[in-house]
mmCIF file of C-alpha atoms and ligand atoms in Angstrom:
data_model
loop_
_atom_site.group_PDB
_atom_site.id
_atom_site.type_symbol
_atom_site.label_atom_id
_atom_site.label_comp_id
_atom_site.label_asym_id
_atom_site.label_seq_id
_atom_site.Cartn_x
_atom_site.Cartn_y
_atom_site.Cartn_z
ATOM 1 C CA UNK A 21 46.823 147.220 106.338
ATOM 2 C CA UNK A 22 43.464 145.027 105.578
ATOM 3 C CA UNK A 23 41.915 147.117 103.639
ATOM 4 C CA UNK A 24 39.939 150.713 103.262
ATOM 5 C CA UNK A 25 38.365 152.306 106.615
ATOM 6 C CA UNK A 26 40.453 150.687 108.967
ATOM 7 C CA UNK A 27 43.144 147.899 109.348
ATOM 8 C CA UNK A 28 40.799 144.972 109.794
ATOM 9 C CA UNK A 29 43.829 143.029 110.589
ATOM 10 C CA UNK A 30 43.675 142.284 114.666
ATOM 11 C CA UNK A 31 47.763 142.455 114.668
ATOM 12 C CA UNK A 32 48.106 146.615 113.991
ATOM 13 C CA UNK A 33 44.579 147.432 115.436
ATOM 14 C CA UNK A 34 44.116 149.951 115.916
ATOM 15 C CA UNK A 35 45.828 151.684 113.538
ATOM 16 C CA UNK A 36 42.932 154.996 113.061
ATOM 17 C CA UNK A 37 40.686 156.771 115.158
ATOM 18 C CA UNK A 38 38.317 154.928 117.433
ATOM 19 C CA UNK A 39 34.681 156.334 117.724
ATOM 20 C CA UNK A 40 32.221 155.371 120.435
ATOM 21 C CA UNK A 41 28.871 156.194 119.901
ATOM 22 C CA UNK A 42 27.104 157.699 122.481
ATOM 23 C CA UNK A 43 23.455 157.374 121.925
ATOM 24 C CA UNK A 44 21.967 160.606 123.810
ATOM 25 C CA UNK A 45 22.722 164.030 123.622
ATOM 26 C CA UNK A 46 26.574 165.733 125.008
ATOM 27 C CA UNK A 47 26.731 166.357 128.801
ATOM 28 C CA UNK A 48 24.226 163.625 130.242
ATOM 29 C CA UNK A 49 24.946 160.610 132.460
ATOM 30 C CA UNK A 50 25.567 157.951 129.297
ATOM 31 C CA UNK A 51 27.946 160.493 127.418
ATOM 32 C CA UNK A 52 29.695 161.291 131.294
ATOM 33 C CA UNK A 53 30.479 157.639 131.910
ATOM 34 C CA UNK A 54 31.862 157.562 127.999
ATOM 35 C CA UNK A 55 34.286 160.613 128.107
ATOM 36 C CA UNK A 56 35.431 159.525 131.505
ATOM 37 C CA UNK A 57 36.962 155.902 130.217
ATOM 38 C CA UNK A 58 37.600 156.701 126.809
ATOM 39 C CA UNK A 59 41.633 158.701 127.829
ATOM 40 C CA UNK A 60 42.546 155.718 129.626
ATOM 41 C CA UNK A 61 40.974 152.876 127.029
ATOM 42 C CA UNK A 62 42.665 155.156 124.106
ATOM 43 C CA UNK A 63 46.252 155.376 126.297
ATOM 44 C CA UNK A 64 46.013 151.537 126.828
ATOM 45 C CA UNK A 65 44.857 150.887 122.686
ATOM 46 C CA UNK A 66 47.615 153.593 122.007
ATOM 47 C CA UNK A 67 45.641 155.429 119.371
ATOM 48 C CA UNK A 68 42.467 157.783 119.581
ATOM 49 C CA UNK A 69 38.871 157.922 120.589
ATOM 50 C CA UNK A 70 36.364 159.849 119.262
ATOM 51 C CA UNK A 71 33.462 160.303 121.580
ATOM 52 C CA UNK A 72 30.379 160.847 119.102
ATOM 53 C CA UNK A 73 26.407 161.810 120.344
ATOM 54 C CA UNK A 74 23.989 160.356 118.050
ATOM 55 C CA UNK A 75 20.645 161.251 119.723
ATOM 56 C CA UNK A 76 17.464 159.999 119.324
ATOM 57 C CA UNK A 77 14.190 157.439 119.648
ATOM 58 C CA UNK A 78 15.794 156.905 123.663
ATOM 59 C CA UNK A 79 19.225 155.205 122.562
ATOM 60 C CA UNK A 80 17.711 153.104 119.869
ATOM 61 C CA UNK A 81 18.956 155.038 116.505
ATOM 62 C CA UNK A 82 22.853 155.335 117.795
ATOM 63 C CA UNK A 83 22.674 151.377 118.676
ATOM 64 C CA UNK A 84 20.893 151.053 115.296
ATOM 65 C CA UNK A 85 23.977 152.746 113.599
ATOM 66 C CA UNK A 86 26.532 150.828 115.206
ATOM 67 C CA UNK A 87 24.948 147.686 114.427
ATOM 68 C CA UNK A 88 25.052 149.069 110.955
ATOM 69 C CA UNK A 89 28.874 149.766 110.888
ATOM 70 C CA UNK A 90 31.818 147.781 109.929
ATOM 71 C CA UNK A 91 33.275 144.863 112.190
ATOM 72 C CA UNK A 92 36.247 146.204 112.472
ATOM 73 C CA UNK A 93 36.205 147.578 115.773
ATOM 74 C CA UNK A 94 36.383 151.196 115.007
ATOM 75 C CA UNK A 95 33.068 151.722 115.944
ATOM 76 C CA UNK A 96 31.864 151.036 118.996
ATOM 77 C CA UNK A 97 28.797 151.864 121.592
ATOM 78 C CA UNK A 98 28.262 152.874 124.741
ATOM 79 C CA UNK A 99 24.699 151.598 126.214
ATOM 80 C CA UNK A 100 22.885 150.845 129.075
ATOM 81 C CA UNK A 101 19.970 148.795 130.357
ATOM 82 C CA UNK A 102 17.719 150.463 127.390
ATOM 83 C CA UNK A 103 19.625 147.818 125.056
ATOM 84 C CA UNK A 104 17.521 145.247 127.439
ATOM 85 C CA UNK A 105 14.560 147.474 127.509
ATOM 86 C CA UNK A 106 14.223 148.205 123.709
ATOM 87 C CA UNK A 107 13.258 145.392 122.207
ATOM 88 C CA UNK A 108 10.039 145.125 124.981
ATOM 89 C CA UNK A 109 9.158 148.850 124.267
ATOM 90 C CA UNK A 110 9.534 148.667 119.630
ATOM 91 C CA UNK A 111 7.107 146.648 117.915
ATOM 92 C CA UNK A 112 9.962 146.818 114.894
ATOM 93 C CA UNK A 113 13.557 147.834 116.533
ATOM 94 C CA UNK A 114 15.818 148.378 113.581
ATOM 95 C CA UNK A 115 18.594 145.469 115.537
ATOM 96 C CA UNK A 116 18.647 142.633 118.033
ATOM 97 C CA UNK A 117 20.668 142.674 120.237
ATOM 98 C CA UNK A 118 22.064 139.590 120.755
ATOM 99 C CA UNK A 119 22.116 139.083 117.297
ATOM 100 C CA UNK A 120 23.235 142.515 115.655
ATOM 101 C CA UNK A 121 26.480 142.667 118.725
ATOM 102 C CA UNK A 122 29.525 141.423 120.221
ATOM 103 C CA UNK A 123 29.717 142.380 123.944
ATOM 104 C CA UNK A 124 32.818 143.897 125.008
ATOM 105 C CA UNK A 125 32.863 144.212 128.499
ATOM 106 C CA UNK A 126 30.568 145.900 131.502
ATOM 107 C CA UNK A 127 31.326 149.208 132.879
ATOM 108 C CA UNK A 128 29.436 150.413 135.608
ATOM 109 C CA UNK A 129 25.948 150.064 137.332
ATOM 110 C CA UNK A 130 24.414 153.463 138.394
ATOM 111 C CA UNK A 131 21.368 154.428 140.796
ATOM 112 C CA UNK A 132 19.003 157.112 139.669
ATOM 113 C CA UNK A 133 17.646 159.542 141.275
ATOM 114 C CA UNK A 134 14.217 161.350 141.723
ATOM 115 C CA UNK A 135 14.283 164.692 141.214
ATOM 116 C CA UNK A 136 12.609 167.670 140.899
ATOM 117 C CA UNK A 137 12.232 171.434 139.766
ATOM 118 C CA UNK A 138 12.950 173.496 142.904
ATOM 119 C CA UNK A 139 9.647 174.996 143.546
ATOM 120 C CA UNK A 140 7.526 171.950 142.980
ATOM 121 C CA UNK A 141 5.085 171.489 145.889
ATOM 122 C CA UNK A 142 5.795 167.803 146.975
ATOM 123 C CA UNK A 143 8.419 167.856 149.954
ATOM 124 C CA UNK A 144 8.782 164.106 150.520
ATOM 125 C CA UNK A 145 8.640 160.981 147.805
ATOM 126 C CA UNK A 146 4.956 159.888 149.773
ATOM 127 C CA UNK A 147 4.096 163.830 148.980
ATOM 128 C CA UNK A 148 4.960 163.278 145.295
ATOM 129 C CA UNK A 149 2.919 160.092 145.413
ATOM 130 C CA UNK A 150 -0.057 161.991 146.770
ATOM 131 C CA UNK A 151 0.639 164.443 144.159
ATOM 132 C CA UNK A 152 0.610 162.767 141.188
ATOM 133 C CA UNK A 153 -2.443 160.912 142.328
ATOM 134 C CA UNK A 154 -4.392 164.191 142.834
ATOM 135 C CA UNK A 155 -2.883 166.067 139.406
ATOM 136 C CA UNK A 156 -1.842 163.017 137.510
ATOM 137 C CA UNK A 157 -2.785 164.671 134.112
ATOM 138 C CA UNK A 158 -0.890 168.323 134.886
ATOM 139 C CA UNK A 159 2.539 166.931 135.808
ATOM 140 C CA UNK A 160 5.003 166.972 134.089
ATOM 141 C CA UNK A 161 7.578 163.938 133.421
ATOM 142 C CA UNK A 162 11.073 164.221 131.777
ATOM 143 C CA UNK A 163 12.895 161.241 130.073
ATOM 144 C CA UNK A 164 15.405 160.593 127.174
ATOM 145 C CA UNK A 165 13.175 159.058 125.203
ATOM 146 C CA UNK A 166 10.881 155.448 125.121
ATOM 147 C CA UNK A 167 13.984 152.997 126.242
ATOM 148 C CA UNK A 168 16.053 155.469 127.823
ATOM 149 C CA UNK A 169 16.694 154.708 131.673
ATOM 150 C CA UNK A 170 15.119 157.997 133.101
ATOM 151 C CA UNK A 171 11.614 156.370 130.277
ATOM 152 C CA UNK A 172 11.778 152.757 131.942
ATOM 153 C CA UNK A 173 12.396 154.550 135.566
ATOM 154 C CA UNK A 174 9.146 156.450 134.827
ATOM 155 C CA UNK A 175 7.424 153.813 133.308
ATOM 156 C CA UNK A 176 7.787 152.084 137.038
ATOM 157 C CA UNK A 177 7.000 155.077 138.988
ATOM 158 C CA UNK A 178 3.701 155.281 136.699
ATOM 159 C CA UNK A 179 2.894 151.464 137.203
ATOM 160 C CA UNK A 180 3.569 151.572 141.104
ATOM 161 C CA UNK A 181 1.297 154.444 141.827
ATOM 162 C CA UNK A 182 -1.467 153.577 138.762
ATOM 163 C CA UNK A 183 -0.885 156.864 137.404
ATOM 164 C CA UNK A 184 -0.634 158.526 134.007
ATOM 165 C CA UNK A 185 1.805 161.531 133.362
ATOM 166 C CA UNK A 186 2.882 164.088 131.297
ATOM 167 C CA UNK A 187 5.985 162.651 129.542
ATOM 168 C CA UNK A 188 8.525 165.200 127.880
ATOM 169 C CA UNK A 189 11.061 163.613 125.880
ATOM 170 C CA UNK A 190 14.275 164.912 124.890
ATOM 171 C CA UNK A 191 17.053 164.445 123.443
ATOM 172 C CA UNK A 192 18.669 163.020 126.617
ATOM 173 C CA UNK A 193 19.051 163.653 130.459
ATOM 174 C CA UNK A 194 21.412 166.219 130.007
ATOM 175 C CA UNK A 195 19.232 168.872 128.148
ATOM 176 C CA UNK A 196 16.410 167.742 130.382
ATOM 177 C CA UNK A 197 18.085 168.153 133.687
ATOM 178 C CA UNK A 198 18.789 171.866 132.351
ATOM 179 C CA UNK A 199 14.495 172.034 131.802
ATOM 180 C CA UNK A 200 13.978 170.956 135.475
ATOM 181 C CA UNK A 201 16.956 173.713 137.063
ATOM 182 C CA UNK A 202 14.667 175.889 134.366
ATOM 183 C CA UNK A 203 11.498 174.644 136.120
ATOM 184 C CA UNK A 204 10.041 174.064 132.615
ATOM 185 C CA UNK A 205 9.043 170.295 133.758
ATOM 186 C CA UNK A 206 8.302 168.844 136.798
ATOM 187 C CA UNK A 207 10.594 165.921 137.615
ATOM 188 C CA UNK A 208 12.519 163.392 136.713
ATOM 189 C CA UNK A 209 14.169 160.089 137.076
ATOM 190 C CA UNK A 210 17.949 160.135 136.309
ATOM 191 C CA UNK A 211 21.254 158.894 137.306
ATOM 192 C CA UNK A 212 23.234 160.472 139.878
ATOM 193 C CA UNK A 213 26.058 160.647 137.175
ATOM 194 C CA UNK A 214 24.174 163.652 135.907
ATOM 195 C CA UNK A 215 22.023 164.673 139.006
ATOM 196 C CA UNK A 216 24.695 164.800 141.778
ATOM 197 C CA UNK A 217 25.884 168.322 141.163
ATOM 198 C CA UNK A 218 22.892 169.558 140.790
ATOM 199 C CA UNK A 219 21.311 168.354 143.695
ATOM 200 C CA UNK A 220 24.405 169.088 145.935
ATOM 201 C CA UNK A 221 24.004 172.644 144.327
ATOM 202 C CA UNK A 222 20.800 172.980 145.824
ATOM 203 C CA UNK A 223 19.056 173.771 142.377
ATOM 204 C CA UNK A 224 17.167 170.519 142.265
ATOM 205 C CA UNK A 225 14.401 168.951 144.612
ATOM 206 C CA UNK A 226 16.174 165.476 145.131
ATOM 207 C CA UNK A 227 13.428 162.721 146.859
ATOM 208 C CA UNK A 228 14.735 159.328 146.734
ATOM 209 C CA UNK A 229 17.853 157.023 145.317
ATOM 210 C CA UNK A 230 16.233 154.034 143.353
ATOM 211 C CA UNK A 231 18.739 151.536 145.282
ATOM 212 C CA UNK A 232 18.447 149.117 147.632
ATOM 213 C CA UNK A 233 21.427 150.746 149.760
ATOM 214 C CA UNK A 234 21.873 154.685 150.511
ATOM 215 C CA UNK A 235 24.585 156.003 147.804
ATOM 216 C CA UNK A 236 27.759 157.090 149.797
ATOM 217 C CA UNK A 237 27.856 160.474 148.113
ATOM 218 C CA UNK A 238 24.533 161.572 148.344
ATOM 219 C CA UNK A 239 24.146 160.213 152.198
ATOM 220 C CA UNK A 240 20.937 162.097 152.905
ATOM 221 C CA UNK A 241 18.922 161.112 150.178
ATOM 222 C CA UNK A 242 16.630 158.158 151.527
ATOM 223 C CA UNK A 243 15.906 154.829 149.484
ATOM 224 C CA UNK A 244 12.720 154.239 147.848
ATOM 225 C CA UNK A 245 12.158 151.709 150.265
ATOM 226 C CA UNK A 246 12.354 154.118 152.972
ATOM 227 C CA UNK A 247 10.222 156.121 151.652
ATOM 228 C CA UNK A 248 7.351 154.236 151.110
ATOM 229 C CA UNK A 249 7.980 153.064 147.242
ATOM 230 C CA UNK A 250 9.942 149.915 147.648
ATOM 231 C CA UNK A 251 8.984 148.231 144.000
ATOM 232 C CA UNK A 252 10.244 151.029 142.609
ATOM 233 C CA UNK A 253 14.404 149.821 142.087
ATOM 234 C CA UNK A 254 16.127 150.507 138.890
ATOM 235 C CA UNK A 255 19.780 150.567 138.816
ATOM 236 C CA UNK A 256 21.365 151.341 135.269
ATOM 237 C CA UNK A 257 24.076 149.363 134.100
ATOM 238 C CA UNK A 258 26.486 149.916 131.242
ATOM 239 C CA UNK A 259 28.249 148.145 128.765
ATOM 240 C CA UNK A 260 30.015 148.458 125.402
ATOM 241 C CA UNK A 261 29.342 146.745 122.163
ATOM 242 C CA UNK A 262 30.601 146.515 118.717
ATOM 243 C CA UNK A 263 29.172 145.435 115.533
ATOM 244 C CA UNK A 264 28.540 141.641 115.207
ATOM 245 C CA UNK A 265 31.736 139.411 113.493
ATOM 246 C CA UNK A 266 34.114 141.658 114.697
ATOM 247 C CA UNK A 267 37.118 139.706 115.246
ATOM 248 C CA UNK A 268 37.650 138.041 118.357
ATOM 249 C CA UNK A 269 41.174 139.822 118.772
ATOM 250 C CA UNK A 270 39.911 143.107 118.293
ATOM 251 C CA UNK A 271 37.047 142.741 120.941
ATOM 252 C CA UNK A 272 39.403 141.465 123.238
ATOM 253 C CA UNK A 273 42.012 144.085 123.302
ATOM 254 C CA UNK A 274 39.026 146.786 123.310
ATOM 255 C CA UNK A 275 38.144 144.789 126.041
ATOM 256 C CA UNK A 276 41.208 144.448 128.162
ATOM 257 C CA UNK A 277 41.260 148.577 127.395
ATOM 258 C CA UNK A 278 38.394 148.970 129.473
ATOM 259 C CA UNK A 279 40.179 147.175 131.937
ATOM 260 C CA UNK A 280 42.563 149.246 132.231
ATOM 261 C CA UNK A 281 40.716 152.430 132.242
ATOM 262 C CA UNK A 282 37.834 150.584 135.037
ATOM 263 C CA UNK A 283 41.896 150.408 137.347
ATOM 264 C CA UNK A 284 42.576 153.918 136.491
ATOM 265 C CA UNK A 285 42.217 156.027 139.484
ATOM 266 C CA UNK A 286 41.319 158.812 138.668
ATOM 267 C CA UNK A 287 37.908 156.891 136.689
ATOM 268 C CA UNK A 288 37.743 155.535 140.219
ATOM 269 C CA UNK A 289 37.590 158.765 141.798
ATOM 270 C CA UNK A 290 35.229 160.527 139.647
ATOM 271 C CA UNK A 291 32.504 157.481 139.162
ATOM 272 C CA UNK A 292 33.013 157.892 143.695
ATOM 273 C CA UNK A 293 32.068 161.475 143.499
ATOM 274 C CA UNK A 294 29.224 160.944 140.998
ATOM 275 C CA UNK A 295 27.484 157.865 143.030
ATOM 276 C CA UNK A 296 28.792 154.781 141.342
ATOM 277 C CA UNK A 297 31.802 152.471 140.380
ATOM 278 C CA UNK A 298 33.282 150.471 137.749
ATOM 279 C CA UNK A 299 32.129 147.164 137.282
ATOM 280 C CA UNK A 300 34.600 144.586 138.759
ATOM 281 C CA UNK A 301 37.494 143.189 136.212
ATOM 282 C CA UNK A 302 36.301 139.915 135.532
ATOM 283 C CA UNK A 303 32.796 141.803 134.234
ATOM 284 C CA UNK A 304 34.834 144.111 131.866
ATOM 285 C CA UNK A 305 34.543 140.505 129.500
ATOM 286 C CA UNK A 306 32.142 139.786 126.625
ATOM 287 C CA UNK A 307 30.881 136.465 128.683
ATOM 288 C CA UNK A 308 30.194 138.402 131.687
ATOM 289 C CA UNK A 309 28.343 141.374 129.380
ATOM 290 C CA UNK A 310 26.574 138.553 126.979
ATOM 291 C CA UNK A 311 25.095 136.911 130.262
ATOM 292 C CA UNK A 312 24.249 140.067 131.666
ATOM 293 C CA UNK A 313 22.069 141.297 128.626
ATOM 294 C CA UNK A 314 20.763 137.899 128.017
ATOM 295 C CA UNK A 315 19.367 137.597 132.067
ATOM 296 C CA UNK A 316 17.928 141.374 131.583
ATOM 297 C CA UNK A 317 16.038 140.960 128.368
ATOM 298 C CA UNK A 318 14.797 138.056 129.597
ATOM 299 C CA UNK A 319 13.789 139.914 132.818
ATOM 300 C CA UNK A 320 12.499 143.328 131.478
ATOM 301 C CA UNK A 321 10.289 142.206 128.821
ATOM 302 C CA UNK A 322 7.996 140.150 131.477
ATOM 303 C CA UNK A 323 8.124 143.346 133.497
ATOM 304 C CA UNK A 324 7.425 145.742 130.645
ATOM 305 C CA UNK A 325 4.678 143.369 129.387
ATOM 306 C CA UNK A 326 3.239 143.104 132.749
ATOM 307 C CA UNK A 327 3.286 146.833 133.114
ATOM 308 C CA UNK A 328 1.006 146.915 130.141
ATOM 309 C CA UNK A 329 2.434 149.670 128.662
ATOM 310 C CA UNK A 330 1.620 150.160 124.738
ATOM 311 C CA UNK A 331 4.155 149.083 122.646
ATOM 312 C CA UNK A 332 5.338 151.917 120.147
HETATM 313 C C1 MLT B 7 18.729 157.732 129.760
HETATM 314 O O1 MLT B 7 18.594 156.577 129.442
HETATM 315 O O2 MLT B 7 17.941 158.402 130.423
HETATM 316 C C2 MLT B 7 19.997 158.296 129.290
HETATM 317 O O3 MLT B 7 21.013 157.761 130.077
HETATM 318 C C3 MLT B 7 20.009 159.741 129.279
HETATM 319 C C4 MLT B 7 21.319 160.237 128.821
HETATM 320 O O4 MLT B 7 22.343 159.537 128.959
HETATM 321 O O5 MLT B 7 21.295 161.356 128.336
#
């Protein structure tokens, strides 16, 4: 084949393992939405995907990695709006994304939820508000990290009611949704891929979906615009990415996998039961992706610099 680590030749790829990168920590919403497409993409590829968690910095050292590795699609990342958000929230991000990545396709756009621990006091999102505005410097905020989702989601919550929090980052939303059914932090902003089973197990305070619609599995949780906070709307997409120059025939048959696995009903199903859906087919392309990340860095960094937050 082409050469060491990897065929490199288009015609037998893939012809080794495949690893996505997953840039937060096992068990949260980004590595859910990874595990759940990689069977089908792999089936459709025929060969094997690795799902790999490299944690830290909110997503920004597993994208820095990938944009590291070889072209030759065998490694590849899974990310989310916080490849949009990144570049507002660095003052020196170790990649660019436009620059450092071919897009291979969208995968799914998911609402977040506000949550919190069990026995906080705040009943209602307006309660929260109220809060937060009374106790701003003894609560507690969770978040993966400055440019994770569940950080930008915060960041907004903090900018629409002029308060200053607690943050407590970790790892990702997965070890931090344990915290909050632990009651060791307060609340949190995260996507109902990682929040719906805990909130239909009762062991979470859920307030508010950050969407403009109700989410069809979680029926009684009201919008923020019902509830009073209607600037605060965050919806997370995802898409995957390889290293830039990887040949055009290898990011289009990792691309037409993803296809595939976006058609696969039983993806279908379990992005249903978890509050979201695969992207439609004709945004499982690079074009659609590239326009997609081009419109929202365009669109987050006038946000983020209007929010004033510092700059790390
Ligand atoms: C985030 O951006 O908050 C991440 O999605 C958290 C995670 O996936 O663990």
């Amino acid at each position: 084949n082409g050469g060491a680590a990897g065929g490199g030749d288009a015609a037998n790829y893939p012809d080794e393992n495949i690893t996505i990168v997953v840039p937060f920590s096992a068990g949260g919403p980004t590595d859910t939405v990874t595990r759940m497409i990689a069977g089908p993409m792999a089936a459709k590829l025929g060969g094997k995907i690795v799902v790999q968690n490299v944690e830290g910095a909110g997503g920004t050292v597993g994208a820095g990695d990938v944009a590291r590795a070889k072209p030759d699609g065998y490694t590849v990342l899974m990310h989310h709006i916080g490849m949009s958000t990144a570049p507002a929230l660095y003052k020196s991000l170790g990649y660019k994304p436009l620059e450092d990545f071919e897009t291979v396709g969208l995968v799914t756009e998911v609402p977040m939820t506000i949550v919190a621990r069990k026995d906080f006091a705040p009943a209602t999102l307006q309660d929260l508000v109220t809060h937060v505005k009374a106790n701003a410097n003894k609560v507690t905020l969770a978040n993966a990290g400055i440019g994770a989702a569940s950080h930008l989601c915060g960041l907004l919550f903090q900018s629409t009611t002029g308060v200053k929090l607690q943050e407590v980052p970790y790892q990702g939303t997965g070890p931090a949704l344990t915290d909050l059914v632990g009651g060791q932090v307060d609340f949190m902003c995260d996507q109902t891929t990682n929040t719906s089973g805990q909130i239909a197990a009762g062991k979470v305070k859920a307030y508010a979906v950050t969407t403009p619609e109700r989410v069809k599995s979680l029926p009684d949780l009201p919008t923020t615009t019902e509830a009073g906070l209607p600037q605060l709307k965050v919806s997370v997409w995802h898409g995957l990415y390889v290293p830039a120059d990887t040949p055009p025939e290898i990011v289009q048959k990792l691309s037409e996998a993803l296809k595939v696995a976006l058609a696969d009903q039983g993806v279908i199903d379990q992005m249903a039961k978890l509050g979201t859906a695969p992207v439609p087919a004709q945004d499982a392309t690079p074009d659609a992706h590239r326009a997609k990340l081009d419109e929202q860095l365009a669109t987050w960094a006038k946000i983020i610099a209007d929010s004033g937050v510092k700059v790390s």
